[in-house]
Short mmCIF file of C-alpha atoms and ligand atoms in Angstrom, two decimals:
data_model
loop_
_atom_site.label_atom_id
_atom_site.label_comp_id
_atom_site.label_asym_id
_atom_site.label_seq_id
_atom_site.Cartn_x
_atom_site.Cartn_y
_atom_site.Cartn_z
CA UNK A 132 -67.89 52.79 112.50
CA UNK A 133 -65.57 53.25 115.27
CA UNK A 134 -63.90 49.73 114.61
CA UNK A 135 -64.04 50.23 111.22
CA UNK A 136 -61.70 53.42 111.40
CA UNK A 137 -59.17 52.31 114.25
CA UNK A 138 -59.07 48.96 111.47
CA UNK A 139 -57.67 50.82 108.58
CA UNK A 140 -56.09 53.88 110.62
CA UNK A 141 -54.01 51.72 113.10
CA UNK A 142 -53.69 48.55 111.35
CA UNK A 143 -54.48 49.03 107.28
CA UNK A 144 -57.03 46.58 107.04
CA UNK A 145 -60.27 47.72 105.23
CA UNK A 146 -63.73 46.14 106.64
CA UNK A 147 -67.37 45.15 105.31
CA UNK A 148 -70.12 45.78 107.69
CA UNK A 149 -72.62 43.19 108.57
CA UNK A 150 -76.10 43.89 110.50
CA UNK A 151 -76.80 40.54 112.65
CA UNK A 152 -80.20 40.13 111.39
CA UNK A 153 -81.68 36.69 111.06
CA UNK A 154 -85.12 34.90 112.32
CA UNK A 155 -87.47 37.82 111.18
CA UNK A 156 -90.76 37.43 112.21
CA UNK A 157 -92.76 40.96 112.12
CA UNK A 158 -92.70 43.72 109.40
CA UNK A 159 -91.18 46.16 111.72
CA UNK A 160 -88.07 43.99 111.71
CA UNK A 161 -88.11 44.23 108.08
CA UNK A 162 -88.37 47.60 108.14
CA UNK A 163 -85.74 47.84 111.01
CA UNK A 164 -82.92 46.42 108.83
CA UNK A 165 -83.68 48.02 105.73
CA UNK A 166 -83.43 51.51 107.48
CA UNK A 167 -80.24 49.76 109.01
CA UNK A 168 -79.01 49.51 105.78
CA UNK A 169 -79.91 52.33 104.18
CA UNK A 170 -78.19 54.28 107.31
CA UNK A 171 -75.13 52.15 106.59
CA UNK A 172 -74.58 53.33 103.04
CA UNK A 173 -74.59 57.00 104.20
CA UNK A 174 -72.43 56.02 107.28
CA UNK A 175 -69.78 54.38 104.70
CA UNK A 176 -70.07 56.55 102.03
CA UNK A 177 -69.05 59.71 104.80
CA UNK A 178 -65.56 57.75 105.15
CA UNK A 179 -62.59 58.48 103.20
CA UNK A 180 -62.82 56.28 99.49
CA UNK A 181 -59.63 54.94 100.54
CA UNK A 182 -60.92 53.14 103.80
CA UNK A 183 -64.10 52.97 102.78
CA UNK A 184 -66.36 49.68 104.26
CA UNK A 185 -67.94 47.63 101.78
CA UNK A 186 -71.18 46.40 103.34
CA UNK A 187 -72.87 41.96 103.56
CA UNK A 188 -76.34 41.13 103.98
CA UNK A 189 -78.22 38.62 103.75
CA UNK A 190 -81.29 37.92 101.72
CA UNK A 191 -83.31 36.65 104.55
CA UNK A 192 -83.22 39.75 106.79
CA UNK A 193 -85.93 40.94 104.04
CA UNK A 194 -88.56 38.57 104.04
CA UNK A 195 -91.62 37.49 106.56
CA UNK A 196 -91.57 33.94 104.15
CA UNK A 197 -87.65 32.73 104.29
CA UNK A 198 -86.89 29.61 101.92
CA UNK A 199 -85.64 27.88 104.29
CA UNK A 200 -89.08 27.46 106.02
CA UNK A 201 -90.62 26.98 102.65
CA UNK A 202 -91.75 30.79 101.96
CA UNK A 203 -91.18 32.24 98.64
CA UNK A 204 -88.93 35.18 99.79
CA UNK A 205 -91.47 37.80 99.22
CA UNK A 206 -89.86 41.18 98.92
CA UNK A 207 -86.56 40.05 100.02
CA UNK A 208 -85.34 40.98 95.97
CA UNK A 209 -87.10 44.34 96.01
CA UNK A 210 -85.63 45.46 99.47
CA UNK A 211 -81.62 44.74 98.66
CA UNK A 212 -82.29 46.33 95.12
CA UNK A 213 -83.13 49.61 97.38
CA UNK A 214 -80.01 49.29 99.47
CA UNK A 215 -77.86 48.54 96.20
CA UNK A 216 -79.29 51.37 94.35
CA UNK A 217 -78.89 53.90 96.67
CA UNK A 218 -75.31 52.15 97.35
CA UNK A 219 -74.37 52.48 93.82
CA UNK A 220 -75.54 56.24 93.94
CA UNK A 221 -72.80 56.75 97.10
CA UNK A 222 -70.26 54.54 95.42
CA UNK A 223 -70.19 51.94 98.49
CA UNK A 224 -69.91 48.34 97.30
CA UNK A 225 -72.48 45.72 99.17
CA UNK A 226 -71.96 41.91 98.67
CA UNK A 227 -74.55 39.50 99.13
CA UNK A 228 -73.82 36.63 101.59
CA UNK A 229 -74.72 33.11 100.83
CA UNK A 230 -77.36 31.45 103.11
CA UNK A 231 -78.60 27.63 103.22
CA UNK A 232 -78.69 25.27 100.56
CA UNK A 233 -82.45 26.83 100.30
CA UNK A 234 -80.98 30.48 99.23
CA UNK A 235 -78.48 29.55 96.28
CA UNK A 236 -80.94 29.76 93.32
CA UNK A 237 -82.89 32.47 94.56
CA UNK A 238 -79.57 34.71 95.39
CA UNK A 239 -77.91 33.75 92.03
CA UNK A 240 -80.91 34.77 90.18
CA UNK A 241 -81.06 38.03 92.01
CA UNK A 242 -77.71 38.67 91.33
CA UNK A 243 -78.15 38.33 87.81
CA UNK A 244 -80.74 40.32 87.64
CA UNK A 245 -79.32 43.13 89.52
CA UNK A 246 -76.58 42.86 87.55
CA UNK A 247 -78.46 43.11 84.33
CA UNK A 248 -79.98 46.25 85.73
CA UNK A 249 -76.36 48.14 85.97
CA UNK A 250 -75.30 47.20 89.53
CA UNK A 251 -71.83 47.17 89.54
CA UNK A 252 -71.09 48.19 93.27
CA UNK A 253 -72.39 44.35 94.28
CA UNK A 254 -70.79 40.93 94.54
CA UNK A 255 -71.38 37.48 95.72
CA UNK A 256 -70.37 34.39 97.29
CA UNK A 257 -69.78 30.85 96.84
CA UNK A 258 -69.28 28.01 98.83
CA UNK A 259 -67.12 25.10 98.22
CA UNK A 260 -68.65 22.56 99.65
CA UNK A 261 -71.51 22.97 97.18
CA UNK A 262 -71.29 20.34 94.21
CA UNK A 263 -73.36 22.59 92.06
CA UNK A 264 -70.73 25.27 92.85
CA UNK A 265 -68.03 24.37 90.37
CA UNK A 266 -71.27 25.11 87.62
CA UNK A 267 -72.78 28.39 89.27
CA UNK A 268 -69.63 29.76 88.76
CA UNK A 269 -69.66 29.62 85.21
CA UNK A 270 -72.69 31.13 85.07
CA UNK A 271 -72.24 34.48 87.19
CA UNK A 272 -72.25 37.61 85.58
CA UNK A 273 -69.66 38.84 83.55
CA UNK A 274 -66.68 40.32 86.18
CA UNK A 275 -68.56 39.89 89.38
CA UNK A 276 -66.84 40.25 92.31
CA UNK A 277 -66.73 37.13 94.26
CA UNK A 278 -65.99 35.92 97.99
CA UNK A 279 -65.31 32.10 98.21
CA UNK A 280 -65.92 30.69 101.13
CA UNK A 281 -66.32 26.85 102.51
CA UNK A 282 -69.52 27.62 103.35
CA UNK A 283 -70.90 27.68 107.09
CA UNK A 284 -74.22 25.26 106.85
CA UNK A 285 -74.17 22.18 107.91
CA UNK A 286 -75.63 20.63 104.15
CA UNK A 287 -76.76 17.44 103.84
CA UNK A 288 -74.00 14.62 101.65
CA UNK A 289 -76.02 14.54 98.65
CA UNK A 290 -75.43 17.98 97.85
CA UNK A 291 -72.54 19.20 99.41
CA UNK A 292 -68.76 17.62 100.41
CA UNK A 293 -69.09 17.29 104.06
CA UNK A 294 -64.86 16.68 104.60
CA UNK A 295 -63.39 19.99 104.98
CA UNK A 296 -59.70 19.09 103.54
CA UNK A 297 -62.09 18.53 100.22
CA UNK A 298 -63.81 22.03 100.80
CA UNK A 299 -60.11 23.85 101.38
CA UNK A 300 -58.75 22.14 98.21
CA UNK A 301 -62.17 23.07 96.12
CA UNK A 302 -61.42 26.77 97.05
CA UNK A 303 -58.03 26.83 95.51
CA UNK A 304 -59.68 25.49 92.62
CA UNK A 305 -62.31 27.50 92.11
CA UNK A 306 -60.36 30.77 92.89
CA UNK A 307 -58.14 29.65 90.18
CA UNK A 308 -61.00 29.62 87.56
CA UNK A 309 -62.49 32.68 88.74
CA UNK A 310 -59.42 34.55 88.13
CA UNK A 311 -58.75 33.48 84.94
CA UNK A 312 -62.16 34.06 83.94
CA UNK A 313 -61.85 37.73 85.38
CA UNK A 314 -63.34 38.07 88.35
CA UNK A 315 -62.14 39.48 91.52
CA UNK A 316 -61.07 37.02 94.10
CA UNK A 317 -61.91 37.38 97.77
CA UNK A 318 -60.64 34.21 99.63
CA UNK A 319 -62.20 34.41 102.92
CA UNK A 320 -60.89 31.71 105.61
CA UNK A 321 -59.12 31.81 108.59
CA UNK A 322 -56.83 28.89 107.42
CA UNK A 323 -53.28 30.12 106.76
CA UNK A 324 -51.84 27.48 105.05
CA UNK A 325 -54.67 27.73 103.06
CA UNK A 326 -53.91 31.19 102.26
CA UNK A 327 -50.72 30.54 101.51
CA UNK A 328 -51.35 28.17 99.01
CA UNK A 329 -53.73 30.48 97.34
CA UNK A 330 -51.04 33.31 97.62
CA UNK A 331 -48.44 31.39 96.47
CA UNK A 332 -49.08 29.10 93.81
CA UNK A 333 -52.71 29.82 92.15
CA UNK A 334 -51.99 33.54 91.86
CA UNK A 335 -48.44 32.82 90.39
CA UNK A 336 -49.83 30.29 88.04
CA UNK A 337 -52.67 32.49 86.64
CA UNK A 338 -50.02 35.65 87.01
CA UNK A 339 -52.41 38.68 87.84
CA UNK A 340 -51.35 41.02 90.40
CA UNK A 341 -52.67 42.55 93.55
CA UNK A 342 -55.55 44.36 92.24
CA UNK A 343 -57.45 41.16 91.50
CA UNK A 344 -57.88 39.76 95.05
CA UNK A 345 -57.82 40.11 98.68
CA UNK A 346 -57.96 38.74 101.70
CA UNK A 347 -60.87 38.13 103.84
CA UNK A 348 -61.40 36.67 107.48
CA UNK A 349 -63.60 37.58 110.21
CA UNK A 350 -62.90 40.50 113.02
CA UNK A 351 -61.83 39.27 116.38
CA UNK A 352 -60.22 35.94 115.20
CA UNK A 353 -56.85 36.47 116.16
CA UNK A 354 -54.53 36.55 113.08
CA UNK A 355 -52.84 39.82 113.78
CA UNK A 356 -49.39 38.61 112.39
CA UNK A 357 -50.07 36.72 109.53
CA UNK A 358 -52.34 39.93 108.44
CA UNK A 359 -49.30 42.72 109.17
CA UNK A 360 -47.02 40.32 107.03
CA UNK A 361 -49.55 40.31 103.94
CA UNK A 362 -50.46 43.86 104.16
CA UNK A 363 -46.63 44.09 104.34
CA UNK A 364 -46.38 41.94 101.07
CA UNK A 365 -49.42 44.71 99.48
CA UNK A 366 -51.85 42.47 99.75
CA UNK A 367 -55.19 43.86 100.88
CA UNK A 368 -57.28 42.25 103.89
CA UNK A 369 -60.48 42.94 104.71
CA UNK A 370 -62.04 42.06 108.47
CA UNK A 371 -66.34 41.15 108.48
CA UNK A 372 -67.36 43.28 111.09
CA UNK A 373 -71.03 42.28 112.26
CA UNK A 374 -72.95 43.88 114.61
CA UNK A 375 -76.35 44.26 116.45
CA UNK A 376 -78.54 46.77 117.19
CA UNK A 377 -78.94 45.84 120.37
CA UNK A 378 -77.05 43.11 122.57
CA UNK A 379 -80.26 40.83 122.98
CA UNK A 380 -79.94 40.60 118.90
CA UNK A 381 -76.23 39.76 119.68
CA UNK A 382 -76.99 36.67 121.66
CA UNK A 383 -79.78 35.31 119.52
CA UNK A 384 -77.04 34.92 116.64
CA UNK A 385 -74.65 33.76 118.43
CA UNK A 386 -76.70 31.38 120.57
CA UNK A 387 -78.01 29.94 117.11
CA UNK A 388 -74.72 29.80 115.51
CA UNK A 389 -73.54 27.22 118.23
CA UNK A 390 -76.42 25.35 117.83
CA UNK A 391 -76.01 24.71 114.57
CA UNK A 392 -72.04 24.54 114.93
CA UNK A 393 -71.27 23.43 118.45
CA UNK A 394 -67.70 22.96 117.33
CA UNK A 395 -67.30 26.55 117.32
CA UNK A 396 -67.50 27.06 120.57
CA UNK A 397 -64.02 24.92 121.02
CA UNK A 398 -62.59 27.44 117.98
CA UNK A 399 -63.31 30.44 120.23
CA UNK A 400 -61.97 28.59 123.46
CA UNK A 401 -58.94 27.52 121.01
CA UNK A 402 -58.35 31.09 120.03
CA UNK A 403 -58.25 32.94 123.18
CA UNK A 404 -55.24 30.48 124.23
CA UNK A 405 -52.73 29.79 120.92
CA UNK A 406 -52.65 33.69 119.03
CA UNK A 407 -51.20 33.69 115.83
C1 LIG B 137 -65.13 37.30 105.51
C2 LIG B 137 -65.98 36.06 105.61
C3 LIG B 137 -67.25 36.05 105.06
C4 LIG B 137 -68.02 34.88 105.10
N1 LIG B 137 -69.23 34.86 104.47
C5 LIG B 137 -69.92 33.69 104.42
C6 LIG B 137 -71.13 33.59 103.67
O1 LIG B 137 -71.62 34.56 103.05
N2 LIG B 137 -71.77 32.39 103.66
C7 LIG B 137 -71.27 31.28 104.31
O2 LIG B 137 -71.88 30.21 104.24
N3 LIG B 137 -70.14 31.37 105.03
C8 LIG B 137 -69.46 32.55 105.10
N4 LIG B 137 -68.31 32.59 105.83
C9 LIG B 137 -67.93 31.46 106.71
C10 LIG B 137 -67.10 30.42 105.97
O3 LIG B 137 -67.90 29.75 105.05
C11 LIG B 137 -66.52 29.39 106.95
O4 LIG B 137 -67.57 28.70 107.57
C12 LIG B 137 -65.66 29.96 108.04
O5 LIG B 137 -64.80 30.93 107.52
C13 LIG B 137 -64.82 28.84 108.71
O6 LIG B 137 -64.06 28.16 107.77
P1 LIG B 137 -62.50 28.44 107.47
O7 LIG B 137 -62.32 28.42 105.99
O8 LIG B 137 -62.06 29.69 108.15
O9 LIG B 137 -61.74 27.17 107.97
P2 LIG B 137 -61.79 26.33 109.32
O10 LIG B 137 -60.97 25.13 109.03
O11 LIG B 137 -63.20 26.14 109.78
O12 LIG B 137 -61.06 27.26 110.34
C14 LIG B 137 -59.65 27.40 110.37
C15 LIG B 137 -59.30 27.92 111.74
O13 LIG B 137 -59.83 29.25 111.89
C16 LIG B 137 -60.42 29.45 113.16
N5 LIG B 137 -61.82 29.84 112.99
C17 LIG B 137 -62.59 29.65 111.90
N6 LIG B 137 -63.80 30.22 112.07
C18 LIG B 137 -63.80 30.77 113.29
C19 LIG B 137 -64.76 31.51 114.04
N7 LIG B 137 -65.97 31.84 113.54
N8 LIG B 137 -64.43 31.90 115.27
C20 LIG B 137 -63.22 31.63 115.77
N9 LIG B 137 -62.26 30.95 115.11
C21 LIG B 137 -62.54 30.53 113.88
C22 LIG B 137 -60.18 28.19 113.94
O14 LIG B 137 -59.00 28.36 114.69
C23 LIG B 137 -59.93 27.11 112.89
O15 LIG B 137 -59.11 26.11 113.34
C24 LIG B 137 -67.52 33.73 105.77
C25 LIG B 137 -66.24 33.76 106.33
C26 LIG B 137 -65.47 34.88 106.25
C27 LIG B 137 -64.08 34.86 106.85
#
């Protein structure tokens, strides 16, 4: 919460709060992150409206039987409908992040249904690099807020573009649509140029103004400039600030992370030397 003020008081740039909270295996660690969660609502709803955090989870932090190990889920619905709900009672928004491949249905459908049930306060995500993408987002609920993303799982070629010059372009598409079928539009990437063509062409062309989209990249990759020039421009930016509760949980994610991306690891090295 500390990062979360210095973010907006020194710098302007609003935050959403993510508990690192992946491979569950016992129903205390289940229990662990809901109470997480349900201290994070009352942690973000204390701060000012204005720099208020929004708060990500993920599905799978919920569940002893993840999809992607061929469970059904079980309770993972039930426990982020407690979180929203009592979010929605302390006006704090809460998006869902998008897993694996294995998680799209089963998220969608829980959005919907949440929706359906008066949830306003929640949004979602979608990947690019998902062929069924371009259809899911046609189908979302009327308004929804949505992050695009290109998607962090490595998914197989029959389901999913796998050149990332394809994924880039597919997000300027996509936020194009969403806008002009009303949603709000949070372009998460770290990709300036990328940005900039979102900035600078698709919101033009659709012609909506600053209150239907923002910016979204992830704390600690450097950016600093390009950020001070669009908050200078009133465009809003918004920083994913995970954390752990404790640093062993820390080094789990990130140890998994570059197994499954080992190209990340020359991102990070890549960062600390060329700033922008
Ligand atoms: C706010 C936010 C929320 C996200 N939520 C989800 C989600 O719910 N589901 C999901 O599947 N994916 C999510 N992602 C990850 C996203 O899908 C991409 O995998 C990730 O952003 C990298 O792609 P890129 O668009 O930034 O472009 P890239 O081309 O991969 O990166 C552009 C440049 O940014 C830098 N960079 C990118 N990522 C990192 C990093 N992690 N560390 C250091 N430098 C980096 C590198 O310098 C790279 O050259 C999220 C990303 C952000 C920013």
């Amino acid at each position: 919460m500390a990062a979360v003020a210095s973010l907006h008081s020194e710098r302007g740039l609003l935050s959403t709060l993510d508990l690192l909270a992946e491979d569950i295996h016992e129903p205390q660690q289940v229990r662990r992150n809901l109470q997480a969660y349900m201290d994070m609502v009352d942690a973000a709803a204390a701060v000012d409206k204005a720099g208020r955090p929004t708060l990500s989870l993920k599905p799978s932090s919920y569940t002893l039987s993840p999809l992607h190990e061929g469970g059904d889920a079980a309770g993972s619905q039930q426990a982020m409908w407690q979180i929203i709900e009592k979010a929605m009672a302390h006006d704090v928004d809460v998006s869902v992040d998008m897993e694996s491949r294995h998680w799209t249905d089963f998220t969608l459908a829980a959005l919907q249904r949440f929706h359906s049930d008066g949830a306003r306060n929640v949004g979602c995500v979608l990947q690019t690099r998902l062929y069924r993408t371009e259809q899911d987002l046609l189908a979302l609920p009327e308004g929804i807020r949505v992050r695009l993303v290109i998607g962090i799982y490595q998914e197989p070629s029959d389901v999913a573009l796998t050149e990332k010059a394809e994924m880039k372009a597919r997000m300027l598409t996509c936020a194009e649509t969403l806008l002009r079928r009303g949603h709000y539009v949070e372009f998460a990437t770290h990709d300036v140029h990328c940005v900039r063509q979102f900035l600078e062409e698709v919101v033009p062309r659709v012609g909506v103004g600053p209150d239907r989209y923002e910016v979204q990249m992830l704390y600690g990759v450097p950016r600093d400039r390009f950020l001070v020039d669009l908050l200078r421009q009133g465009i809003k930016c918004r920083l994913y600030v995970p954390f752990a509760l404790g640093w062993d949980l820390a080094i789990e994610y990130l140890r998994r992370r570059l197994d499954e991306y080992p190209a990340m690891m020359w991102l990070v090295t890549k960062n600390m030397f060329f700033r922008r």
